[in-house]
Amino acid sequence: MLNLLRYNAKPRLLALGAASLLNFTLLISPLFSQNSSPPSSDFNGNGVVDFPDFLLFVTAFGSQAGQERYDAKYDLDGNGEIAFDDFLLFVDSFAASSQPPPPSDPRLTRIELPEGFHIRIYAEGVTGARSMSLSPDGTLFVGTRPSGRVYALRDEDGDHKAERVIVLARGLNNPNGVAVKDGDLYVAEINRILRYTNIEAQLDNPPQPEIVNDAFPTNRSHGWKFIRFGPDGLLYVPVGAPCNICNRGDPYASIGRLDTNSNFSIIARGIRNTVGFDWHPETGELWFTDNGRDRMGDDVPPDELNRITANEQHFGYPYCHGTNIADPVFGDQRSCGEFVAPVQNLGPHVAALGMRFYTGDMFPEEYRNQIFIAEHGSWNRSSKIGYRVTLVRLNGNRAVSYEPFAKGWLQGESNWGRPVDVLVMPDGSLLVSDDQAGLIYRISYSH
């Protein structure tokens, strides 16, 4: 069919212009399949080749504006122009197969997602990938823990996969946290915060870091840090409890921030070990995950999702866990009613780490301003739990559901991956880091 169209229709269609080209699509519409997705034709990056991709192509092919802002990704035959031969190649991509292409890693076929969502590898070879931070220019910075490395990832051809994986630093002390501000990269080691100035201009020859603050505790237990700049422009830094259960006083078991002079002040206490937080896109309030204590049993206590509504609130540790579970060691010293209860009790020992409010436009509207959480997975529970990305749905500031969103890294009692952090990309896709597999995944949606 398409060979016949090439022979008979090409001279006429070249003269018809963009309007007739749209009419021509009605003749070939049966060829369009949402399940066909050659990478070169997935212009909008949602994981499949579909009608929105066709509309993008038509705009580039038929409009004067499209030709003036010539974009090589629409030049499918690579001859330096967007012409009818490219259109025929685009149509062939629909007719070639009715099956989606297999993921680049066959393990991804194990990941279960809601209908319409797709997962692919954004970057591989990112050993120990942990917390993520995206620069305005599109560089993804990734921290690690024991490997001591900090990475910079670059997707330079816009195909939604990082071609360049650059090691910016080696030999650091558990550099879990990364954050970008005003062109500088901030890295959190266990006891200090470092700054790499003007980093994106020096990715291939990074500068020696400056020390921003080196006064944090040196305890390795829960000493790794997730860091982010808040809406106030200040750097927020947690200090975990240096134990499973203990009461060591300030600055332990807290979240604080560095002022413009790099001085640390505490804004919330009673937080055993948070490795992920975000600010509500409408209220500006800080929400965070917290890891519950161990050795109280398989099903207690829960991990927590919390919300800070005032300065210096206390969230219960070490006296109280979850909503009202008194600690067997410290629980007789203070009542659970004295503390701020969680917005949502999460699974016991799931190791809830990174979290983000979904602020993109790619996913359905029902996901807007809802919370994605990376659950790293249990380590000492008799039956494993976690190893997934979950979704907490909100109605205002109240949680109304807590459910799996992406699962499959845990197969029976064997896990092949451990999600650590989540990050919403400018196009609305969701990145997930995995420190066990050394991968960054990209989750997209198509209608």
Short mmCIF file of C-alpha atoms in Angstrom, two decimals:
data_model
loop_
_atom_site.label_atom_id
_atom_site.label_comp_id
_atom_site.label_asym_id
_atom_site.label_seq_id
_atom_site.Cartn_x
_atom_site.Cartn_y
_atom_site.Cartn_z
CA MET A 1 0.00 0.00 0.00
CA LEU A 2 2.66 2.51 1.03
CA ASN A 3 4.89 1.68 -1.94
CA LEU A 4 1.95 2.45 -4.23
CA LEU A 5 1.37 5.74 -2.44
CA ARG A 6 5.01 6.65 -2.93
CA TYR A 7 4.82 6.05 -6.66
CA ASN A 8 1.50 7.72 -7.43
CA ALA A 9 0.94 10.30 -4.72
CA LYS A 10 4.28 11.93 -4.13
CA PRO A 11 4.26 14.53 -6.97
CA ARG A 12 0.69 15.58 -6.18
CA LEU A 13 1.12 15.72 -2.43
CA LEU A 14 4.20 17.86 -2.68
CA ALA A 15 2.01 20.50 -4.25
CA LEU A 16 -0.88 20.19 -1.85
CA GLY A 17 0.77 21.72 1.22
CA ALA A 18 0.06 21.19 4.86
CA ALA A 19 -3.74 21.47 4.73
CA SER A 20 -4.10 18.68 2.20
CA LEU A 21 -1.54 16.67 4.08
CA LEU A 22 -3.86 16.67 7.07
CA ASN A 23 -6.68 15.36 4.86
CA PHE A 24 -4.35 12.70 3.53
CA THR A 25 -3.88 11.41 7.06
CA LEU A 26 -7.52 10.32 7.09
CA LEU A 27 -6.72 7.82 4.35
CA ILE A 28 -3.87 6.28 6.30
CA SER A 29 -5.29 6.60 9.81
CA PRO A 30 -5.81 2.82 10.16
CA LEU A 31 -2.05 2.51 10.08
CA PHE A 32 -1.66 4.57 13.25
CA SER A 33 -1.16 2.49 16.34
CA GLN A 34 -0.42 3.74 19.82
CA ASN A 35 1.62 0.62 20.40
CA SER A 36 4.22 1.32 17.71
CA SER A 37 7.12 3.37 18.96
CA PRO A 38 10.34 3.59 16.99
CA PRO A 39 12.49 5.91 19.10
CA SER A 40 13.34 8.32 16.30
CA SER A 41 9.68 9.24 15.79
CA ASP A 42 8.68 9.67 19.43
CA PHE A 43 8.96 13.46 19.20
CA ASN A 44 7.07 14.33 22.38
CA GLY A 45 8.92 11.75 24.48
CA ASN A 46 5.94 9.96 25.95
CA GLY A 47 7.29 6.51 25.14
CA VAL A 48 5.13 5.75 22.09
CA VAL A 49 4.59 7.13 18.60
CA ASP A 50 1.06 8.48 18.50
CA PHE A 51 -1.12 11.14 16.90
CA PRO A 52 0.43 14.04 18.90
CA ASP A 53 3.78 13.06 17.36
CA PHE A 54 2.18 13.25 13.94
CA LEU A 55 0.82 16.74 14.63
CA LEU A 56 4.29 17.86 15.70
CA PHE A 57 5.68 16.48 12.45
CA VAL A 58 3.01 18.18 10.34
CA THR A 59 3.76 21.53 11.97
CA ALA A 60 7.44 21.19 11.18
CA PHE A 61 6.72 19.96 7.64
CA GLY A 62 3.96 22.26 6.56
CA SER A 63 4.22 25.59 8.34
CA GLN A 64 6.54 28.42 7.52
CA ALA A 65 7.38 28.71 11.21
CA GLY A 66 8.24 25.02 11.33
CA GLN A 67 10.65 25.35 8.44
CA GLU A 68 12.28 28.46 9.86
CA ARG A 69 12.98 26.79 13.19
CA TYR A 70 14.29 23.69 11.45
CA ASP A 71 14.72 20.86 13.94
CA ALA A 72 16.87 17.92 12.85
CA LYS A 73 14.83 15.40 14.83
CA TYR A 74 12.07 15.68 12.19
CA ASP A 75 14.59 15.08 9.38
CA LEU A 76 14.20 11.31 9.54
CA ASP A 77 16.25 10.54 6.43
CA GLY A 78 18.99 12.98 7.43
CA ASN A 79 19.18 14.85 4.12
CA GLY A 80 19.11 18.31 5.66
CA GLU A 81 15.44 19.19 5.06
CA ILE A 82 12.02 18.22 6.34
CA ALA A 83 10.38 16.81 3.22
CA PHE A 84 7.88 14.28 1.96
CA ASP A 85 10.32 11.39 2.21
CA ASP A 86 10.48 12.05 5.95
CA PHE A 87 6.69 11.87 6.09
CA LEU A 88 6.72 8.48 4.38
CA LEU A 89 9.32 7.22 6.82
CA PHE A 90 7.16 8.46 9.67
CA VAL A 91 4.08 6.63 8.33
CA ASP A 92 6.12 3.46 7.86
CA SER A 93 6.95 3.52 11.55
CA PHE A 94 3.28 2.88 12.30
CA ALA A 95 2.85 0.16 9.71
CA ALA A 96 6.01 -1.74 10.60
CA SER A 97 4.68 -3.45 13.70
CA SER A 98 1.67 -3.59 15.98
CA GLN A 99 3.81 -4.47 19.00
CA PRO A 100 5.71 -1.99 21.18
CA PRO A 101 9.48 -2.32 21.12
CA PRO A 102 10.94 -4.26 24.03
CA PRO A 103 12.54 -2.22 26.80
CA SER A 104 16.29 -1.80 26.42
CA ASP A 105 16.70 -3.88 29.59
CA PRO A 106 14.48 -7.00 29.72
CA ARG A 107 14.14 -6.59 33.49
CA LEU A 108 11.89 -3.61 32.85
CA THR A 109 9.19 -5.97 31.60
CA ARG A 110 8.78 -6.96 35.26
CA ILE A 111 7.78 -3.45 36.30
CA GLU A 112 4.02 -3.03 36.71
CA LEU A 113 2.55 0.43 36.07
CA PRO A 114 -0.97 1.81 35.68
CA GLU A 115 -2.41 1.67 32.18
CA GLY A 116 -0.87 4.19 29.79
CA PHE A 117 2.44 4.50 31.67
CA HIS A 118 5.77 3.30 30.28
CA ILE A 119 9.21 2.84 31.83
CA ARG A 120 12.54 3.02 30.03
CA ILE A 121 16.15 3.49 31.07
CA TYR A 122 17.26 7.12 31.17
CA ALA A 123 20.85 6.38 32.21
CA GLU A 124 22.91 3.31 33.03
CA GLY A 125 26.30 2.83 34.60
CA VAL A 126 25.45 5.23 37.43
CA THR A 127 26.89 3.07 40.20
CA GLY A 128 25.07 3.57 43.49
CA ALA A 129 22.68 6.23 42.09
CA ARG A 130 20.92 8.05 44.94
CA SER A 131 19.58 11.60 45.21
CA MET A 132 19.03 13.67 42.07
CA SER A 133 18.98 17.37 41.20
CA LEU A 134 18.29 18.92 37.79
CA SER A 135 19.90 22.15 36.62
CA PRO A 136 17.98 24.74 34.55
CA ASP A 137 20.22 23.77 31.60
CA GLY A 138 19.19 20.12 31.82
CA THR A 139 22.17 18.50 33.55
CA LEU A 140 21.08 15.82 36.00
CA PHE A 141 23.36 15.59 39.02
CA VAL A 142 23.32 12.34 40.99
CA GLY A 143 24.80 11.60 44.39
CA THR A 144 25.85 8.23 45.80
CA ARG A 145 26.77 6.73 49.15
CA PRO A 146 29.66 4.28 49.64
CA SER A 147 31.01 4.63 46.10
CA GLY A 148 31.93 8.24 46.97
CA ARG A 149 31.06 9.53 43.51
CA VAL A 150 29.02 12.40 42.14
CA TYR A 151 27.74 12.14 38.57
CA ALA A 152 26.57 14.56 35.91
CA LEU A 153 24.24 13.13 33.23
CA ARG A 154 23.57 14.82 29.89
CA ASP A 155 20.88 14.01 27.31
CA GLU A 156 22.39 15.99 24.46
CA ASP A 157 20.26 14.81 21.54
CA GLY A 158 16.85 15.07 23.19
CA ASP A 159 16.01 11.36 22.94
CA HIS A 160 15.20 11.09 26.66
CA LYS A 161 18.28 9.02 27.42
CA ALA A 162 21.53 10.36 28.84
CA GLU A 163 24.39 9.73 26.43
CA ARG A 164 27.02 11.20 28.73
CA VAL A 165 27.64 9.89 32.24
CA ILE A 166 30.39 12.03 33.76
CA VAL A 167 32.07 11.34 37.10
CA LEU A 168 32.53 14.78 38.66
CA ALA A 169 34.02 13.65 41.96
CA ARG A 170 35.48 10.53 43.55
CA GLY A 171 36.49 9.55 47.05
CA LEU A 172 33.93 11.67 48.90
CA ASN A 173 32.38 10.64 52.22
CA ASN A 174 28.93 9.27 51.32
CA PRO A 175 27.95 12.19 49.01
CA ASN A 176 24.26 11.32 48.96
CA GLY A 177 22.82 14.84 48.62
CA VAL A 178 23.11 17.11 45.59
CA ALA A 179 21.46 20.48 44.91
CA VAL A 180 21.92 23.18 42.26
CA LYS A 181 21.61 26.93 42.72
CA ASP A 182 22.80 29.85 40.57
CA GLY A 183 25.05 27.62 38.49
CA ASP A 184 26.78 26.04 41.48
CA LEU A 185 26.52 22.42 42.61
CA TYR A 186 26.20 21.71 46.34
CA VAL A 187 27.14 18.25 47.61
CA ALA A 188 26.40 16.87 51.08
CA GLU A 189 28.93 14.55 52.65
CA ILE A 190 28.33 13.13 56.12
CA ASN A 191 29.85 16.03 58.04
CA ARG A 192 30.13 18.85 55.52
CA ILE A 193 28.55 20.66 52.59
CA LEU A 194 30.69 21.34 49.51
CA ARG A 195 30.16 23.76 46.62
CA TYR A 196 31.43 23.35 43.05
CA THR A 197 31.16 26.77 41.42
CA ASN A 198 30.05 27.33 37.83
CA ILE A 199 29.88 23.59 37.44
CA GLU A 200 28.17 23.20 34.05
CA ALA A 201 30.90 25.14 32.30
CA GLN A 202 33.44 22.72 33.81
CA LEU A 203 31.86 19.27 33.61
CA ASP A 204 34.91 17.76 31.92
CA ASN A 205 37.36 19.47 34.28
CA PRO A 206 35.49 20.17 37.52
CA PRO A 207 36.97 22.64 40.00
CA GLN A 208 38.09 21.84 43.51
CA PRO A 209 35.14 22.28 45.87
CA GLU A 210 34.74 25.02 48.43
CA ILE A 211 33.67 24.07 51.95
CA VAL A 212 30.35 25.70 52.82
CA ASN A 213 29.93 24.14 56.28
CA ASP A 214 31.95 21.37 57.96
CA ALA A 215 30.37 21.43 61.41
CA PHE A 216 27.90 18.54 61.00
CA PRO A 217 28.29 15.37 63.11
CA THR A 218 30.64 12.68 61.82
CA ASN A 219 28.40 9.70 62.75
CA ARG A 220 27.96 7.37 59.79
CA SER A 221 24.67 5.87 61.00
CA HIS A 222 21.98 7.93 59.24
CA GLY A 223 24.67 10.51 58.53
CA TRP A 224 24.13 10.66 54.77
CA LYS A 225 22.05 13.64 53.79
CA PHE A 226 19.40 14.63 51.28
CA ILE A 227 19.61 18.37 50.56
CA ARG A 228 17.46 20.85 48.63
CA PHE A 229 17.06 24.57 48.27
CA GLY A 230 13.72 25.80 49.53
CA PRO A 231 11.43 28.50 48.15
CA ASP A 232 13.21 30.91 50.51
CA GLY A 233 16.51 30.29 48.71
CA LEU A 234 18.07 28.58 51.74
CA LEU A 235 19.63 25.11 51.76
CA TYR A 236 17.70 22.57 53.83
CA VAL A 237 19.77 19.85 55.50
CA PRO A 238 18.62 16.98 57.77
CA VAL A 239 20.68 15.40 60.55
CA GLY A 240 19.60 11.82 61.25
CA ALA A 241 19.60 10.03 64.58
CA PRO A 242 22.98 8.26 64.98
CA CYS A 243 21.35 4.99 66.07
CA ASN A 244 18.29 2.81 65.78
CA ILE A 245 16.70 4.32 68.88
CA CYS A 246 18.34 6.90 71.16
CA ASN A 247 17.94 10.45 72.40
CA ARG A 248 21.11 12.41 71.69
CA GLY A 249 19.61 15.91 71.56
CA ASP A 250 20.36 18.62 69.02
CA PRO A 251 21.29 18.63 66.21
CA TYR A 252 20.35 14.96 65.80
CA ALA A 253 16.93 13.78 64.54
CA SER A 254 16.14 17.12 62.93
CA ILE A 255 15.73 19.12 59.74
CA GLY A 256 17.49 22.45 59.56
CA ARG A 257 18.66 25.02 57.06
CA LEU A 258 21.75 27.04 56.31
CA ASP A 259 21.35 30.81 56.26
CA THR A 260 23.22 33.10 53.89
CA ASN A 261 26.23 32.95 56.22
CA SER A 262 26.14 29.12 56.21
CA ASN A 263 24.96 28.94 59.82
CA PHE A 264 22.70 25.99 60.65
CA SER A 265 19.38 26.39 62.47
CA ILE A 266 16.83 23.69 63.26
CA ILE A 267 13.27 24.02 61.97
CA ALA A 268 11.82 20.62 63.06
CA ARG A 269 12.72 17.86 65.54
CA GLY A 270 11.73 14.29 66.30
CA ILE A 271 12.67 13.06 62.82
CA ARG A 272 14.63 9.80 62.89
CA ASN A 273 16.00 9.75 59.35
CA THR A 274 14.52 11.70 56.45
CA VAL A 275 16.07 11.18 53.01
CA GLY A 276 13.49 13.07 50.98
CA PHE A 277 11.37 16.20 51.18
CA ASP A 278 9.53 18.65 48.96
CA TRP A 279 7.45 21.82 49.23
CA HIS A 280 3.76 21.78 48.41
CA PRO A 281 3.38 23.63 45.09
CA GLU A 282 0.39 25.64 46.35
CA THR A 283 0.87 26.12 50.11
CA GLY A 284 4.67 26.18 50.20
CA GLU A 285 4.69 23.88 53.24
CA LEU A 286 7.52 21.38 53.64
CA TRP A 287 6.54 17.70 53.47
CA PHE A 288 8.98 14.87 54.20
CA THR A 289 9.32 11.12 54.58
CA ASP A 290 10.76 9.55 57.72
CA ASN A 291 12.15 6.06 58.31
CA GLY A 292 10.73 4.29 61.36
CA ARG A 293 12.85 2.44 63.90
CA ASP A 294 13.80 -1.24 63.62
CA ARG A 295 13.46 -4.25 65.92
CA MET A 296 9.92 -3.68 67.11
CA GLY A 297 8.44 -6.35 64.83
CA ASP A 298 7.62 -7.00 61.19
CA ASP A 299 4.56 -4.77 61.08
CA VAL A 300 5.45 -1.90 63.43
CA PRO A 301 6.27 0.87 63.38
CA PRO A 302 5.27 2.45 60.06
CA ASP A 303 7.41 4.79 58.04
CA GLU A 304 5.84 8.24 57.85
CA LEU A 305 4.83 11.04 55.53
CA ASN A 306 4.82 14.31 57.48
CA ARG A 307 4.02 17.98 56.96
CA ILE A 308 5.58 20.98 58.69
CA THR A 309 3.09 23.77 59.38
CA ALA A 310 5.06 25.82 61.92
CA ASN A 311 8.63 26.33 62.99
CA GLU A 312 10.21 23.90 65.49
CA GLN A 313 7.43 21.32 65.51
CA HIS A 314 8.27 17.91 67.01
CA PHE A 315 7.33 14.71 65.15
CA GLY A 316 7.72 12.17 67.94
CA TYR A 317 11.04 10.33 67.69
CA PRO A 318 12.27 8.68 69.90
CA TYR A 319 9.13 8.72 72.09
CA CYS A 320 6.38 7.94 69.61
CA HIS A 321 6.12 6.30 66.18
CA GLY A 322 3.38 6.62 63.60
CA THR A 323 0.15 8.06 64.93
CA ASN A 324 0.15 6.62 68.44
CA ILE A 325 2.72 3.84 68.92
CA ALA A 326 4.70 4.45 72.10
CA ASP A 327 8.34 3.43 71.93
CA PRO A 328 9.18 0.52 74.28
CA VAL A 329 12.30 2.32 75.54
CA PHE A 330 11.35 6.02 75.57
CA GLY A 331 7.56 5.94 75.31
CA ASP A 332 6.90 6.34 79.03
CA GLN A 333 8.67 9.72 79.08
CA ARG A 334 6.24 11.63 76.84
CA SER A 335 2.77 11.06 75.41
CA CYS A 336 2.10 10.62 71.68
CA GLY A 337 -0.50 13.36 71.96
CA GLU A 338 2.29 15.92 72.41
CA PHE A 339 3.62 15.45 68.89
CA VAL A 340 2.59 16.14 65.30
CA ALA A 341 0.99 13.01 63.85
CA PRO A 342 1.87 11.82 60.32
CA VAL A 343 -0.26 12.85 57.37
CA GLN A 344 0.04 9.22 56.26
CA ASN A 345 1.43 6.11 57.91
CA LEU A 346 3.47 4.32 55.25
CA GLY A 347 4.39 0.64 55.13
CA PRO A 348 6.47 -0.76 58.01
CA HIS A 349 10.19 -0.85 57.16
CA VAL A 350 9.62 0.09 53.50
CA ALA A 351 12.48 2.63 53.80
CA ALA A 352 10.60 5.57 52.29
CA LEU A 353 13.24 7.87 50.82
CA GLY A 354 12.80 10.39 47.99
CA MET A 355 9.45 12.12 47.46
CA ARG A 356 8.08 14.72 45.05
CA PHE A 357 4.80 16.45 44.39
CA TYR A 358 3.86 15.83 40.77
CA THR A 359 3.83 19.22 39.05
CA GLY A 360 4.16 18.15 35.41
CA ASP A 361 1.69 18.19 32.53
CA MET A 362 2.34 14.76 30.98
CA PHE A 363 0.44 12.57 33.46
CA PRO A 364 -3.37 12.68 33.76
CA GLU A 365 -4.82 15.58 35.75
CA GLU A 366 -5.64 13.29 38.69
CA TYR A 367 -1.90 13.07 39.45
CA ARG A 368 -1.34 16.81 39.74
CA ASN A 369 0.01 17.83 43.17
CA GLN A 370 -0.08 14.23 44.38
CA ILE A 371 2.99 12.67 46.01
CA PHE A 372 5.30 10.04 44.56
CA ILE A 373 7.54 8.23 47.07
CA ALA A 374 10.52 5.97 46.37
CA GLU A 375 10.51 3.02 48.77
CA HIS A 376 14.01 1.56 49.00
CA GLY A 377 12.82 -1.67 50.62
CA SER A 378 13.18 -3.46 53.94
CA TRP A 379 16.44 -5.02 55.10
CA ASN A 380 15.56 -6.90 58.30
CA ARG A 381 11.90 -7.84 57.94
CA SER A 382 11.13 -11.58 57.79
CA SER A 383 9.23 -10.99 54.53
CA LYS A 384 10.52 -8.23 52.27
CA ILE A 385 8.41 -5.15 51.60
CA GLY A 386 8.87 -1.94 49.63
CA TYR A 387 11.19 -1.90 46.58
CA ARG A 388 8.65 0.19 44.67
CA VAL A 389 7.35 3.68 43.94
CA THR A 390 4.13 4.53 45.74
CA LEU A 391 1.55 7.27 45.32
CA VAL A 392 -0.13 9.19 48.13
CA ARG A 393 -3.28 10.91 46.91
CA LEU A 394 -4.31 14.06 48.71
CA ASN A 395 -7.49 16.03 49.22
CA GLY A 396 -6.16 19.37 50.35
CA ASN A 397 -3.72 18.56 53.14
CA ARG A 398 -5.36 15.23 53.96
CA ALA A 399 -4.14 11.91 52.56
CA VAL A 400 -6.98 9.88 51.06
CA SER A 401 -5.07 6.89 49.68
CA TYR A 402 -1.65 5.24 49.68
CA GLU A 403 -1.09 2.81 46.83
CA PRO A 404 1.62 1.21 44.67
CA PHE A 405 2.42 3.08 41.47
CA ALA A 406 5.42 1.19 40.08
CA LYS A 407 6.39 -2.23 41.39
CA GLY A 408 8.36 -5.25 40.23
CA TRP A 409 11.85 -4.60 41.56
CA LEU A 410 10.96 -7.21 44.18
CA GLN A 411 10.17 -10.67 42.78
CA GLY A 412 9.09 -12.96 45.58
CA GLU A 413 11.87 -12.55 48.14
CA SER A 414 14.48 -11.55 45.56
CA ASN A 415 15.06 -7.91 44.65
CA TRP A 416 16.99 -6.76 41.57
CA GLY A 417 16.61 -3.02 42.18
CA ARG A 418 15.98 -0.47 44.93
CA PRO A 419 14.33 2.89 44.14
CA VAL A 420 15.92 5.81 45.99
CA ASP A 421 14.75 9.15 44.63
CA VAL A 422 12.14 10.58 42.26
CA LEU A 423 12.28 13.76 40.20
CA VAL A 424 9.76 15.43 37.87
CA MET A 425 11.32 16.46 34.55
CA PRO A 426 10.31 19.62 32.62
CA ASP A 427 8.42 17.49 30.08
CA GLY A 428 6.38 15.92 32.89
CA SER A 429 8.06 12.51 32.93
CA LEU A 430 9.23 11.05 36.23
CA LEU A 431 12.81 9.93 36.87
CA VAL A 432 13.56 7.22 39.45
CA SER A 433 17.07 6.44 40.70
CA ASP A 434 18.15 2.92 41.68
CA ASP A 435 21.32 2.42 43.71
CA GLN A 436 21.28 -1.37 43.45
CA ALA A 437 21.01 -1.57 39.65
CA GLY A 438 23.00 1.62 39.00
CA LEU A 439 20.21 2.94 36.78
CA ILE A 440 18.02 5.99 36.33
CA TYR A 441 14.57 5.15 34.94
CA ARG A 442 12.20 7.42 33.06
CA ILE A 443 8.44 6.90 33.49
CA SER A 444 6.25 8.53 30.84
CA TYR A 445 2.57 8.52 29.95
CA SER A 446 0.63 8.38 26.70
CA HIS A 447 -3.11 8.40 26.07
#
